[in-house]
XYZ file of C-alpha atoms in Angstrom:
277
model
C -7.986 8.113 18.523
C -7.963 4.361 19.228
C -8.797 3.667 15.577
C -6.068 6.033 14.330
C -3.550 4.346 16.589
C -4.765 0.928 15.446
C -4.202 1.906 11.805
C -0.659 3.137 12.556
C 0.159 -0.038 14.501
C -1.382 -2.146 11.724
C 0.950 -0.487 9.229
C 3.925 -1.086 11.538
C 2.928 -4.734 11.970
C 2.537 -5.248 8.228
C 5.884 -3.592 7.482
C 7.890 -5.428 10.137
C 6.387 -8.934 10.454
C 8.304 -10.425 7.538
C 11.434 -8.300 7.723
C 14.044 -9.693 10.165
C 13.604 -6.742 12.549
C 10.889 -8.015 14.966
C 7.326 -6.786 14.613
C 6.573 -7.380 18.305
C 9.514 -5.148 19.260
C 8.234 -2.361 17.030
C 4.725 -2.680 18.449
C 6.193 -2.282 21.941
C 8.640 0.525 21.069
C 6.760 2.891 18.785
C 3.782 3.511 21.088
C 6.358 4.749 23.609
C 7.728 7.198 21.021
C 4.217 8.526 20.381
C 3.233 8.638 24.050
C 0.622 5.886 23.620
C -0.129 2.999 25.931
C 1.492 -0.372 25.286
C -1.057 -2.210 23.082
C -0.272 -5.403 24.983
C 0.714 -8.947 24.052
C -2.856 -9.924 23.130
C -3.263 -7.087 20.608
C 0.152 -7.891 19.158
C -0.707 -11.587 18.787
C -4.137 -10.986 17.257
C -3.162 -8.445 14.582
C -0.390 -10.830 13.510
C -3.228 -12.979 12.174
C -3.618 -10.326 9.480
C -0.074 -10.754 8.252
C -0.377 -14.533 8.380
C -3.526 -14.312 6.249
C -1.302 -12.478 3.768
C 1.067 -15.466 3.880
C -1.830 -17.868 3.314
C -2.953 -15.878 0.288
C 0.508 -15.392 -1.195
C 1.631 -18.982 -0.693
C -1.741 -20.707 -1.130
C -0.445 -23.008 -3.862
C 2.528 -24.138 -1.748
C 0.298 -24.555 1.299
C -2.299 -26.542 -0.635
C 0.388 -28.764 -2.169
C 2.034 -29.459 1.183
C -1.243 -29.877 3.085
C -2.922 -32.141 0.554
C 0.289 -34.141 0.105
C 0.556 -34.670 3.849
C -3.089 -35.787 4.099
C -2.594 -38.244 1.229
C 0.454 -39.596 3.017
C -1.638 -40.380 6.092
C -3.637 -42.899 4.041
C -1.169 -43.959 1.360
C 2.267 -45.511 1.741
C 3.149 -44.459 -1.788
C 2.269 -40.818 -1.065
C 4.741 -40.840 1.822
C 7.557 -40.906 -0.698
C 6.589 -37.465 -1.990
C 8.443 -34.345 -0.783
C 5.124 -32.792 0.311
C 4.715 -35.481 2.986
C 8.125 -34.691 4.440
C 7.624 -30.930 4.239
C 4.304 -31.248 6.062
C 6.035 -33.053 8.907
C 8.875 -30.530 8.910
C 6.400 -27.685 9.475
C 4.501 -29.633 12.165
C 7.618 -30.705 14.080
C 9.259 -27.318 13.623
C 6.204 -25.601 15.144
C 6.251 -27.603 18.369
C 9.049 -25.718 20.216
C 7.349 -22.317 19.979
C 3.963 -23.798 20.926
C 5.299 -25.594 24.009
C 7.497 -22.729 25.190
C 4.772 -20.198 24.413
C 2.401 -21.959 26.798
C 5.056 -22.436 29.490
C 6.297 -18.832 29.316
C 2.942 -17.135 28.788
C 3.159 -14.872 31.842
C 6.694 -13.730 31.020
C 5.696 -13.059 27.392
C 2.830 -10.851 28.566
C 4.941 -8.917 31.081
C 8.702 -9.257 31.639
C 9.672 -9.870 28.008
C 8.027 -6.569 26.976
C 10.514 -4.541 29.012
C 12.416 -2.188 26.688
C 15.762 -3.089 28.269
C 15.161 -6.650 27.097
C 13.881 -5.577 23.684
C 16.729 -3.163 22.969
C 19.288 -5.790 23.932
C 17.749 -8.558 21.829
C 17.517 -6.236 18.824
C 21.264 -5.684 19.006
C 22.309 -9.250 19.833
C 20.166 -10.917 17.182
C 21.202 -8.244 14.694
C 24.806 -9.303 15.246
C 23.788 -12.968 14.887
C 22.039 -12.229 11.582
C 25.106 -10.351 10.373
C 27.387 -13.278 11.204
C 24.979 -15.725 9.536
C 24.917 -13.553 6.425
C 28.705 -13.516 6.304
C 29.529 -17.192 7.051
C 26.517 -19.007 5.569
C 27.145 -20.867 2.300
C 23.723 -19.818 0.946
C 23.758 -22.661 -1.578
C 21.187 -25.280 -0.484
C 17.611 -25.152 -1.845
C 14.639 -25.774 0.430
C 14.297 -29.268 -1.081
C 17.453 -30.264 0.851
C 15.706 -29.702 4.199
C 16.088 -32.552 6.702
C 14.269 -33.378 9.930
C 17.326 -32.378 11.969
C 17.407 -28.990 10.266
C 13.624 -28.587 10.664
C 14.013 -29.070 14.432
C 16.874 -26.561 14.601
C 14.857 -24.039 12.611
C 11.893 -24.622 14.925
C 14.046 -24.002 17.985
C 15.339 -20.805 16.399
C 11.785 -19.626 15.712
C 10.905 -20.216 19.382
C 13.381 -17.500 20.302
C 10.918 -14.989 18.852
C 8.783 -15.369 21.969
C 11.029 -12.579 23.241
C 10.171 -9.312 21.432
C 13.224 -8.051 19.582
C 14.411 -11.470 18.446
C 12.206 -11.598 15.304
C 10.544 -14.801 14.174
C 11.728 -14.415 10.604
C 15.129 -13.080 11.691
C 15.882 -16.016 13.980
C 14.662 -18.620 11.488
C 16.456 -16.995 8.566
C 19.680 -16.727 10.594
C 19.543 -20.430 11.404
C 18.758 -21.217 7.767
C 21.801 -19.255 6.621
C 24.029 -20.959 9.216
C 22.791 -24.310 7.883
C 23.752 -23.305 4.355
C 20.384 -22.550 2.767
C 19.844 -19.925 0.094
C 18.482 -16.588 1.300
C 15.242 -17.014 -0.633
C 14.844 -20.625 0.590
C 15.434 -19.678 4.237
C 13.037 -16.740 3.947
C 10.314 -18.758 2.235
C 10.506 -21.535 4.822
C 10.442 -18.993 7.661
C 7.122 -17.710 6.310
C 5.610 -21.205 6.056
C 6.885 -22.288 9.479
C 5.338 -19.248 11.144
C 1.773 -19.979 10.011
C 0.707 -22.554 12.660
C 2.355 -20.701 15.559
C 1.169 -17.196 14.699
C -2.393 -18.129 13.774
C -2.642 -20.366 16.848
C -1.294 -17.656 19.168
C -3.637 -15.056 17.691
C -6.703 -17.250 18.129
C -5.616 -18.169 21.661
C -5.228 -14.476 22.591
C -8.591 -13.405 21.152
C -10.152 -13.954 24.573
C -7.921 -11.248 26.075
C -8.901 -8.454 23.672
C -10.790 -5.739 25.499
C -9.377 -6.818 28.861
C -6.115 -5.371 30.141
C -4.998 -4.383 26.638
C -5.132 -0.861 25.289
C -7.486 -1.618 22.397
C -10.896 -3.211 22.120
C -12.465 -5.334 19.415
C -13.085 -2.586 16.823
C -9.554 -1.139 16.711
C -8.099 -4.650 16.796
C -10.100 -5.637 13.709
C -8.969 -2.458 11.938
C -5.318 -3.087 12.831
C -5.589 -6.688 11.621
C -7.039 -5.667 8.234
C -4.400 -2.990 7.734
C -1.599 -5.415 8.650
C -2.950 -7.883 6.061
C -2.874 -5.352 3.217
C 0.564 -3.965 4.073
C 1.985 -7.424 4.829
C 0.959 -8.763 1.431
C 2.940 -6.020 -0.298
C 5.975 -6.594 1.950
C 6.083 -10.348 1.212
C 6.160 -9.677 -2.519
C 8.920 -7.098 -2.141
C 11.086 -9.065 0.307
C 11.218 -12.295 -1.704
C 12.408 -10.330 -4.714
C 14.866 -8.328 -2.629
C 16.621 -11.267 -0.941
C 17.210 -13.043 -4.243
C 19.805 -10.410 -5.152
C 20.613 -8.510 -1.938
C 22.043 -9.280 1.488
C 20.440 -8.776 4.911
C 23.113 -6.245 5.920
C 20.782 -3.193 5.889
C 18.501 -4.958 8.365
C 21.486 -5.778 10.578
C 22.461 -2.106 10.689
C 18.872 -1.049 11.359
C 18.431 -3.549 14.215
C 21.632 -2.498 15.961
C 20.852 1.202 15.480
C 17.282 0.911 16.781
C 18.359 -1.273 19.717
C 21.062 1.209 20.699
C 18.606 4.118 20.411
C 16.079 2.349 22.636
C 18.697 1.598 25.297
C 19.932 5.202 25.274
C 16.414 6.642 25.524
C 15.476 4.277 28.347
C 18.788 4.822 30.139
C 18.380 8.613 30.020
C 14.752 8.452 31.128
C 13.295 9.853 27.892
C 10.985 6.837 27.606
C 9.946 4.328 30.258
C 11.186 0.763 30.072
C 7.753 -0.643 30.862
C 7.188 -3.847 32.764
C 9.803 -4.484 35.433
C 12.014 -7.494 34.891
C 12.072 -10.066 37.648
């Protein structure tokens, strides 16, 4: 049964990691619907490595160009004039807020933030934020126009995803739209910015697998592999989708799911989980 559940959660992770609907929220909510135990923050962090491996595979050319350009810039003044040098620094600087806050808020992330009252509320609030960003954003600037100031703002937005329900991609994309970037540019950068934080968090949480979490090593490996396969397909679909469509369907879905969670918790149909405070 653990392996069956791990496969289901791997599919959920792969489907929701890149969509602006919060994979960590879904991994906390859906086990409640099925009557399963909360898989825990460690399981959630580790199987996200699978979806980030999908990002590494899909964007390997971009990653190699940025990484090698940044390394060349370390040793060559001339190479520091290249856009790859700047983009490398943008990703590094933009990753710092979520790393620092993740370490400082580790206990709350593992417990209080996984309360379904919190998750339902953040699904709704950030859904509204995404809807406003979709409506007011100019959506005209390419990713090449990125500045250090904007990289820091995008990094701060990504840090909000430490709370399940916010959505790493949703928060970063919303900020990108507010700053005037194209949908595809904001989405692409959100994927690249997530790599250091997600892979780092997954590796850091490996030590906790098999402890207080619902799943051991075997099911976690299975869930990670499944999330990789599904995530790769979702990346391909989403980048094509956002080039011609708005994020409005995801806004509606977030608000609807958040409202459903709050109603079910409020009526006692499902338990909220960890007590806040």
